Amino acid sequence: MTTGRALSWRRYSPASLWRRRLSRWRTRRLLEAHLLILFLCAAVAATALFFSYRQTQRGAVALSSREAPAVQGLAGARLAALRSYQEADTLLRDGLIDVAGSGETYRSQLSAADQGLSRIADRTDQDLGTVNGLLATYGNSLNLGTSMYRDQRLMRELKFHEARSLLVRDKVGLAPRLKSLQRNQMTHAGHTAAMGAWQRAGWWLAELALAALALTLLSALFVLRDRCGRDWNPYLLAAFILTVALAVIPLMATSTTEHDLDGALKDLQQITDVSGQITDVPRRSDSELIDAQQKVTQTSEEVRQQLTGHTWTDRVYLGTSVGGLLIVVLPALGLGLRLDGDYWRRR
């Protein structure tokens, strides 16, 4: 009974089934067919893997260097512009506007808004010309209201009203325009970080090609041992191990990167929401704007640390590039040398 089971296993084992399936092929043609399939699968896998992972890396770099700073800068500039009016208005209402050194806070907020827009000018494709012009006009009206017309309270209030109108006027004011720019920038950031249909198709193609490559390598190793009486070919073994590594490591790195990018997008959306919740400025000093600025600053720092922690992706990208080249070269060497030594040189 035991002998019958052993004979049945030998007859219907995977090795026996594969041996019978390949029996109608001559050894030389069989090895040449394996060589061709290995080359094609390796070339397709390496190309798809290179472009797919490259796109993931570019998305992470673009979000870190362009999109995220632009969203943060617009939110910070909007809150700074709102707070500058709040601080100046508080001075006017409390009668402290003519006190020496009393306008430092609102001036520093104006400067922060201007510097924030200047820093993101080369990090966004949106036109900031209108916003910069509005900010300059708004700042000029606010400065005139605080520094001139010392004995003309009506003119001061008129300038403050003009500044407020430039700041919060519906749709065309500075704050609404900055809010609109924030929404557009968040849309750009979402598109940058998202994995598109072509990129997903590239990953599927890469994984399928790597799976076909691994199976073909196992088949080639089997043929060499079964028909040629050779030990395990070191080139093919190395290629198989490298194929498994390329099927796992870049995909895991991409999954981790996409997870972190999703987290960064959520934080950027929170920054946008916190900034956008304040649609008007209070007449007196209030902690709402200060709390919003602190929240935006804190969350921006968390996003920066989260996105700058992906320097290891450069090493994975380099390893993927080198590995993609090796999975093309190693099988060609392994089978090419064997064919050249055993078949091609024969007369």
CSV table of C-alpha atoms in Angstrom, one decimal:
chain,number,residue,atom,x,y,z
A,1,MET,CA,0.0,0.0,0.0
A,2,THR,CA,2.8,2.3,0.9
A,3,THR,CA,4.7,1.5,-2.3
A,4,GLY,CA,1.6,2.1,-4.3
A,5,ARG,CA,1.1,5.5,-2.8
A,6,ALA,CA,4.8,6.4,-3.4
A,7,LEU,CA,4.4,5.3,-7.1
A,8,SER,CA,1.3,7.4,-7.4
A,9,TRP,CA,3.0,10.4,-5.9
A,10,ARG,CA,5.9,10.1,-8.2
A,11,ARG,CA,3.6,9.8,-11.2
A,12,TYR,CA,1.4,12.7,-10.3
A,13,SER,CA,3.8,15.0,-8.5
A,14,PRO,CA,4.3,18.6,-9.9
A,15,ALA,CA,7.7,17.6,-11.2
A,16,SER,CA,6.4,14.6,-13.0
A,17,LEU,CA,3.5,16.5,-14.6
A,18,TRP,CA,5.9,19.3,-15.7
A,19,ARG,CA,8.4,16.8,-17.0
A,20,ARG,CA,5.7,15.1,-19.2
A,21,ARG,CA,4.4,18.5,-20.4
A,22,LEU,CA,7.9,19.5,-21.6
A,23,SER,CA,8.8,16.1,-23.0
A,24,ARG,CA,8.0,17.0,-26.6
A,25,TRP,CA,10.6,19.7,-26.6
A,26,ARG,CA,14.2,19.2,-27.4
A,27,THR,CA,16.5,20.4,-24.6
A,28,ARG,CA,18.2,23.1,-26.7
A,29,ARG,CA,14.9,24.6,-27.9
A,30,LEU,CA,13.5,24.3,-24.4
A,31,LEU,CA,16.4,26.3,-22.9
A,32,GLU,CA,16.2,28.9,-25.7
A,33,ALA,CA,12.5,29.3,-25.2
A,34,HIS,CA,13.1,29.8,-21.5
A,35,LEU,CA,15.8,32.3,-22.3
A,36,LEU,CA,13.5,34.3,-24.5
A,37,ILE,CA,10.6,34.3,-22.0
A,38,LEU,CA,12.9,35.3,-19.2
A,39,PHE,CA,14.3,38.2,-21.1
A,40,LEU,CA,10.8,39.5,-22.1
A,41,CYS,CA,9.3,39.1,-18.6
A,42,ALA,CA,12.4,40.7,-17.0
A,43,ALA,CA,12.3,43.6,-19.4
A,44,VAL,CA,8.6,44.3,-18.9
A,45,ALA,CA,8.8,43.9,-15.1
A,46,ALA,CA,11.9,46.2,-14.8
A,47,THR,CA,10.4,48.9,-17.0
A,48,ALA,CA,7.0,48.9,-15.3
A,49,LEU,CA,8.5,48.8,-11.8
A,50,PHE,CA,10.9,51.6,-12.6
A,51,PHE,CA,8.2,54.0,-13.9
A,52,SER,CA,5.6,53.0,-11.3
A,53,TYR,CA,7.9,53.5,-8.3
A,54,ARG,CA,9.4,56.6,-9.9
A,55,GLN,CA,5.9,58.2,-10.1
A,56,THR,CA,5.3,57.4,-6.4
A,57,GLN,CA,8.6,59.0,-5.4
A,58,ARG,CA,7.9,62.1,-7.6
A,59,GLY,CA,4.5,62.5,-5.9
A,60,ALA,CA,6.0,62.4,-2.5
A,61,VAL,CA,8.7,64.9,-3.4
A,62,ALA,CA,6.2,67.2,-5.1
A,63,LEU,CA,3.9,67.1,-2.1
A,64,SER,CA,6.8,67.8,0.3
A,65,SER,CA,8.5,70.5,-1.6
A,66,ARG,CA,5.7,72.3,-3.4
A,67,GLU,CA,2.1,71.5,-2.6
A,68,ALA,CA,2.2,71.2,1.2
A,69,PRO,CA,4.3,74.4,1.7
A,70,ALA,CA,1.9,76.3,-0.6
A,71,VAL,CA,-1.2,75.1,1.3
A,72,GLN,CA,0.5,76.0,4.6
A,73,GLY,CA,1.7,79.4,3.3
A,74,LEU,CA,-1.8,80.4,2.0
A,75,ALA,CA,-3.4,79.4,5.4
A,76,GLY,CA,-0.8,81.3,7.3
A,77,ALA,CA,-1.0,84.4,5.1
A,78,ARG,CA,-4.8,84.5,5.4
A,79,LEU,CA,-4.8,84.2,9.2
A,80,ALA,CA,-2.0,86.8,9.5
A,81,ALA,CA,-3.9,89.3,7.3
A,82,LEU,CA,-7.0,88.8,9.4
A,83,ARG,CA,-5.1,89.2,12.6
A,84,SER,CA,-3.4,92.4,11.4
A,85,TYR,CA,-6.7,94.1,11.1
A,86,GLN,CA,-7.8,92.7,14.5
A,87,GLU,CA,-4.8,94.1,16.2
A,88,ALA,CA,-5.0,97.5,14.5
A,89,ASP,CA,-8.7,97.8,15.2
A,90,THR,CA,-8.1,96.9,18.9
A,91,LEU,CA,-5.6,99.8,19.2
A,92,LEU,CA,-8.1,102.2,17.6
A,93,ARG,CA,-10.9,101.2,19.9
A,94,ASP,CA,-8.8,101.2,23.1
A,95,GLY,CA,-7.3,104.6,22.2
A,96,LEU,CA,-3.7,103.2,22.1
A,97,ILE,CA,-3.0,103.9,18.4
A,98,ASP,CA,-0.9,106.9,19.1
A,99,VAL,CA,1.2,105.3,21.8
A,100,ALA,CA,4.8,104.8,20.7
A,101,GLY,CA,5.5,101.2,19.7
A,102,SER,CA,1.9,100.2,19.9
A,103,GLY,CA,1.6,99.0,16.3
A,104,GLU,CA,4.3,96.4,16.2
A,105,THR,CA,2.0,93.5,16.4
A,106,TYR,CA,-0.2,94.4,13.4
A,107,ARG,CA,2.9,95.4,11.4
A,108,SER,CA,4.5,92.0,12.1
A,109,GLN,CA,1.3,90.2,11.0
A,110,LEU,CA,1.3,92.2,7.8
A,111,SER,CA,4.9,91.4,7.2
A,112,ALA,CA,4.2,87.7,7.9
A,113,ALA,CA,1.4,87.7,5.3
A,114,ASP,CA,3.6,89.3,2.7
A,115,GLN,CA,6.5,87.0,3.4
A,116,GLY,CA,4.2,83.9,3.3
A,117,LEU,CA,2.9,84.8,-0.2
A,118,SER,CA,6.4,85.6,-1.4
A,119,ARG,CA,7.7,82.2,-0.2
A,120,ILE,CA,5.1,80.2,-2.1
A,121,ALA,CA,5.2,82.2,-5.3
A,122,ASP,CA,7.5,79.6,-6.9
A,123,ARG,CA,5.7,76.6,-5.4
A,124,THR,CA,2.3,77.1,-7.0
A,125,ASP,CA,1.0,77.4,-10.5
A,126,GLN,CA,-1.8,79.8,-9.4
A,127,ASP,CA,-1.7,83.5,-10.2
A,128,LEU,CA,-0.9,85.4,-7.0
A,129,GLY,CA,-0.7,88.8,-8.8
A,130,THR,CA,-4.2,89.9,-7.7
A,131,VAL,CA,-3.8,88.7,-4.2
A,132,ASN,CA,-0.4,90.5,-3.8
A,133,GLY,CA,-1.9,93.7,-5.2
A,134,LEU,CA,-4.9,93.4,-2.7
A,135,LEU,CA,-2.5,92.8,0.2
A,136,ALA,CA,-0.4,95.8,-0.7
A,137,THR,CA,-3.5,98.1,-1.0
A,138,TYR,CA,-5.0,96.7,2.2
A,139,GLY,CA,-1.7,97.2,4.1
A,140,ASN,CA,-1.5,100.8,2.7
A,141,SER,CA,-5.0,101.6,3.9
A,142,LEU,CA,-4.3,100.1,7.3
A,143,ASN,CA,-1.0,102.0,7.7
A,144,LEU,CA,-2.7,105.3,6.7
A,145,GLY,CA,-5.4,104.7,9.3
A,146,THR,CA,-2.8,104.1,12.1
A,147,SER,CA,-0.1,106.6,11.2
A,148,MET,CA,-2.0,109.6,9.7
A,149,TYR,CA,-5.0,111.7,10.6
A,150,ARG,CA,-4.0,111.9,14.3
A,151,ASP,CA,-6.7,114.5,15.0
A,152,GLN,CA,-9.2,113.3,12.4
A,153,ARG,CA,-10.9,110.3,13.9
A,154,LEU,CA,-13.5,110.2,11.2
A,155,MET,CA,-10.8,109.9,8.5
A,156,ARG,CA,-9.1,107.2,10.5
A,157,GLU,CA,-12.3,105.2,10.8
A,158,LEU,CA,-12.9,105.7,7.1
A,159,LYS,CA,-9.5,104.2,6.3
A,160,PHE,CA,-10.1,101.3,8.7
A,161,HIS,CA,-13.5,100.7,7.0
A,162,GLU,CA,-11.7,100.8,3.6
A,163,ALA,CA,-9.1,98.3,4.9
A,164,ARG,CA,-11.8,96.0,6.3
A,165,SER,CA,-13.7,96.1,3.0
A,166,LEU,CA,-10.6,95.1,1.1
A,167,LEU,CA,-10.0,92.3,3.6
A,168,VAL,CA,-13.3,90.6,3.9
A,169,ARG,CA,-15.5,91.7,1.0
A,170,ASP,CA,-17.4,88.8,-0.3
A,171,LYS,CA,-15.7,86.9,-3.2
A,172,VAL,CA,-13.4,89.8,-4.2
A,173,GLY,CA,-11.8,90.6,-0.8
A,174,LEU,CA,-8.3,89.4,0.2
A,175,ALA,CA,-9.5,86.7,2.7
A,176,PRO,CA,-12.1,85.2,0.3
A,177,ARG,CA,-9.5,85.1,-2.5
A,178,LEU,CA,-7.0,83.4,-0.3
A,179,LYS,CA,-9.6,80.9,0.8
A,180,SER,CA,-10.3,80.1,-2.9
A,181,LEU,CA,-6.6,79.7,-3.6
A,182,GLN,CA,-6.4,77.3,-0.6
A,183,ARG,CA,-9.2,75.1,-2.0
A,184,ASN,CA,-7.5,75.0,-5.4
A,185,GLN,CA,-4.2,74.2,-3.9
A,186,MET,CA,-5.7,71.3,-1.8
A,187,THR,CA,-7.1,69.9,-5.0
A,188,HIS,CA,-3.7,70.0,-6.6
A,189,ALA,CA,-2.2,68.4,-3.6
A,190,GLY,CA,-4.8,65.6,-3.7
A,191,HIS,CA,-4.1,64.9,-7.4
A,192,THR,CA,-0.3,64.9,-6.8
A,193,ALA,CA,-0.5,62.4,-3.9
A,194,ALA,CA,-3.1,60.1,-5.4
A,195,MET,CA,-2.1,57.0,-7.4
A,196,GLY,CA,-3.6,57.4,-10.8
A,197,ALA,CA,-5.1,54.7,-13.0
A,198,TRP,CA,-2.0,54.4,-15.2
A,199,GLN,CA,0.2,54.0,-12.2
A,200,ARG,CA,-2.0,51.3,-10.7
A,201,ALA,CA,-1.9,49.5,-14.0
A,202,GLY,CA,1.9,49.8,-14.0
A,203,TRP,CA,2.0,48.1,-10.6
A,204,TRP,CA,-0.3,45.3,-11.7
A,205,LEU,CA,1.8,44.8,-14.9
A,206,ALA,CA,5.0,44.8,-12.9
A,207,GLU,CA,3.8,42.3,-10.3
A,208,LEU,CA,2.3,40.0,-13.0
A,209,ALA,CA,5.6,40.1,-15.0
A,210,LEU,CA,7.6,39.4,-11.8
A,211,ALA,CA,5.4,36.4,-11.0
A,212,ALA,CA,5.8,35.1,-14.6
A,213,LEU,CA,9.5,35.7,-14.3
A,214,ALA,CA,9.8,33.7,-11.0
A,215,LEU,CA,7.8,30.8,-12.4
A,216,THR,CA,9.9,30.7,-15.6
A,217,LEU,CA,13.1,30.8,-13.5
A,218,LEU,CA,11.9,27.8,-11.4
A,219,SER,CA,11.1,26.0,-14.7
A,220,ALA,CA,14.6,26.8,-16.1
A,221,LEU,CA,16.2,25.5,-12.9
A,222,PHE,CA,14.2,22.3,-13.1
A,223,VAL,CA,15.1,21.8,-16.8
A,224,LEU,CA,18.8,22.2,-16.1
A,225,ARG,CA,18.8,19.7,-13.2
A,226,ASP,CA,16.4,17.2,-14.9
A,227,ARG,CA,17.9,17.1,-18.4
A,228,CYS,CA,21.4,18.5,-18.1
A,229,GLY,CA,22.4,16.9,-14.8
A,230,ARG,CA,23.6,20.2,-13.5
A,231,ASP,CA,23.6,21.6,-10.0
A,232,TRP,CA,21.6,24.7,-9.2
A,233,ASN,CA,22.6,27.5,-11.5
A,234,PRO,CA,23.9,30.4,-9.3
A,235,TYR,CA,22.8,33.1,-11.8
A,236,LEU,CA,19.3,31.8,-12.0
A,237,LEU,CA,19.1,31.3,-8.2
A,238,ALA,CA,20.3,34.9,-7.6
A,239,ALA,CA,17.8,36.1,-10.2
A,240,PHE,CA,15.0,34.3,-8.5
A,241,ILE,CA,15.8,35.7,-5.0
A,242,LEU,CA,16.1,39.2,-6.5
A,243,THR,CA,12.8,38.7,-8.3
A,244,VAL,CA,11.0,37.9,-5.1
A,245,ALA,CA,12.6,40.9,-3.4
A,246,LEU,CA,11.6,43.2,-6.2
A,247,ALA,CA,8.0,41.9,-6.0
A,248,VAL,CA,7.8,42.7,-2.3
A,249,ILE,CA,10.1,45.5,-1.2
A,250,PRO,CA,9.1,48.3,-3.7
A,251,LEU,CA,5.4,47.5,-3.2
A,252,MET,CA,5.7,47.7,0.6
A,253,ALA,CA,7.6,50.9,0.3
A,254,THR,CA,5.0,52.3,-2.0
A,255,SER,CA,2.2,51.2,0.4
A,256,THR,CA,4.0,52.9,3.3
A,257,THR,CA,4.6,56.1,1.3
A,258,GLU,CA,0.9,56.3,0.1
A,259,HIS,CA,-0.3,55.8,3.7
A,260,ASP,CA,1.9,58.7,4.9
A,261,LEU,CA,0.8,60.9,2.0
A,262,ASP,CA,-2.8,60.2,2.9
A,263,GLY,CA,-2.1,61.2,6.5
A,264,ALA,CA,-0.3,64.4,5.3
A,265,LEU,CA,-3.3,65.3,3.1
A,266,LYS,CA,-5.7,64.9,6.1
A,267,ASP,CA,-3.5,67.3,8.1
A,268,LEU,CA,-3.4,69.8,5.2
A,269,GLN,CA,-7.1,69.6,4.9
A,270,GLN,CA,-7.3,70.3,8.7
A,271,ILE,CA,-5.1,73.3,8.2
A,272,THR,CA,-7.3,74.5,5.4
A,273,ASP,CA,-10.5,74.0,7.5
A,274,VAL,CA,-9.0,75.8,10.5
A,275,SER,CA,-8.1,78.8,8.4
A,276,GLY,CA,-11.3,78.8,6.5
A,277,GLN,CA,-13.6,78.7,9.5
A,278,ILE,CA,-12.7,82.4,10.4
A,279,THR,CA,-14.6,84.4,7.8
A,280,ASP,CA,-14.6,87.7,9.6
A,281,VAL,CA,-12.5,89.6,12.1
A,282,PRO,CA,-13.8,90.5,15.6
A,283,ARG,CA,-13.9,94.1,16.8
A,284,ARG,CA,-11.9,93.3,19.9
A,285,SER,CA,-8.8,91.2,20.6
A,286,ASP,CA,-9.9,87.6,20.7
A,287,SER,CA,-8.1,84.3,21.2
A,288,GLU,CA,-9.8,82.6,18.2
A,289,LEU,CA,-7.3,83.9,15.6
A,290,ILE,CA,-4.3,83.3,17.9
A,291,ASP,CA,-5.4,79.7,18.5
A,292,ALA,CA,-6.0,79.2,14.8
A,293,GLN,CA,-2.5,80.5,14.0
A,294,GLN,CA,-0.9,78.2,16.6
A,295,LYS,CA,-2.9,75.2,15.4
A,296,VAL,CA,-1.8,75.9,11.8
A,297,THR,CA,1.8,76.3,12.8
A,298,GLN,CA,1.8,73.1,14.9
A,299,THR,CA,0.1,71.0,12.2
A,300,SER,CA,2.4,72.4,9.5
A,301,GLU,CA,5.4,71.3,11.5
A,302,GLU,CA,4.0,67.8,11.9
A,303,VAL,CA,3.3,67.6,8.2
A,304,ARG,CA,6.9,68.8,7.4
A,305,GLN,CA,8.4,66.1,9.7
A,306,GLN,CA,6.1,63.5,8.2
A,307,LEU,CA,7.0,64.3,4.7
A,308,THR,CA,10.8,64.8,5.2
A,309,GLY,CA,11.1,61.4,6.7
A,310,HIS,CA,11.0,59.7,3.3
A,311,THR,CA,14.7,60.0,2.5
A,312,TRP,CA,14.9,56.2,2.5
A,313,THR,CA,12.7,56.1,-0.6
A,314,ASP,CA,15.7,57.3,-2.6
A,315,ARG,CA,17.6,54.2,-1.5
A,316,VAL,CA,14.7,51.9,-2.4
A,317,TYR,CA,14.5,53.7,-5.8
A,318,LEU,CA,18.2,53.1,-6.4
A,319,GLY,CA,17.9,49.5,-5.3
A,320,THR,CA,14.9,49.0,-7.6
A,321,SER,CA,16.8,50.5,-10.6
A,322,VAL,CA,19.8,48.2,-10.0
A,323,GLY,CA,17.7,45.2,-9.3
A,324,GLY,CA,15.6,45.8,-12.4
A,325,LEU,CA,18.8,45.7,-14.5
A,326,LEU,CA,20.1,42.6,-12.7
A,327,ILE,CA,17.0,40.6,-13.3
A,328,VAL,CA,17.5,41.2,-17.0
A,329,VAL,CA,21.2,40.4,-17.0
A,330,LEU,CA,21.4,37.4,-14.6
A,331,PRO,CA,19.0,35.0,-16.4
A,332,ALA,CA,20.6,35.9,-19.7
A,333,LEU,CA,24.0,35.0,-18.3
A,334,GLY,CA,22.9,31.9,-16.6
A,335,LEU,CA,21.2,30.3,-19.6
A,336,GLY,CA,23.3,32.0,-22.2
A,337,LEU,CA,26.5,30.6,-20.8
A,338,ARG,CA,25.0,27.1,-20.5
A,339,LEU,CA,23.7,27.1,-24.0
A,340,ASP,CA,27.0,28.4,-25.3
A,341,GLY,CA,29.0,25.8,-23.5
A,342,ASP,CA,26.7,22.8,-24.2
A,343,TYR,CA,24.9,23.5,-27.5
A,344,TRP,CA,25.8,26.6,-29.5
A,345,ARG,CA,29.6,25.8,-29.8
A,346,ARG,CA,28.9,22.2,-31.0
A,347,ARG,CA,29.4,21.5,-34.7
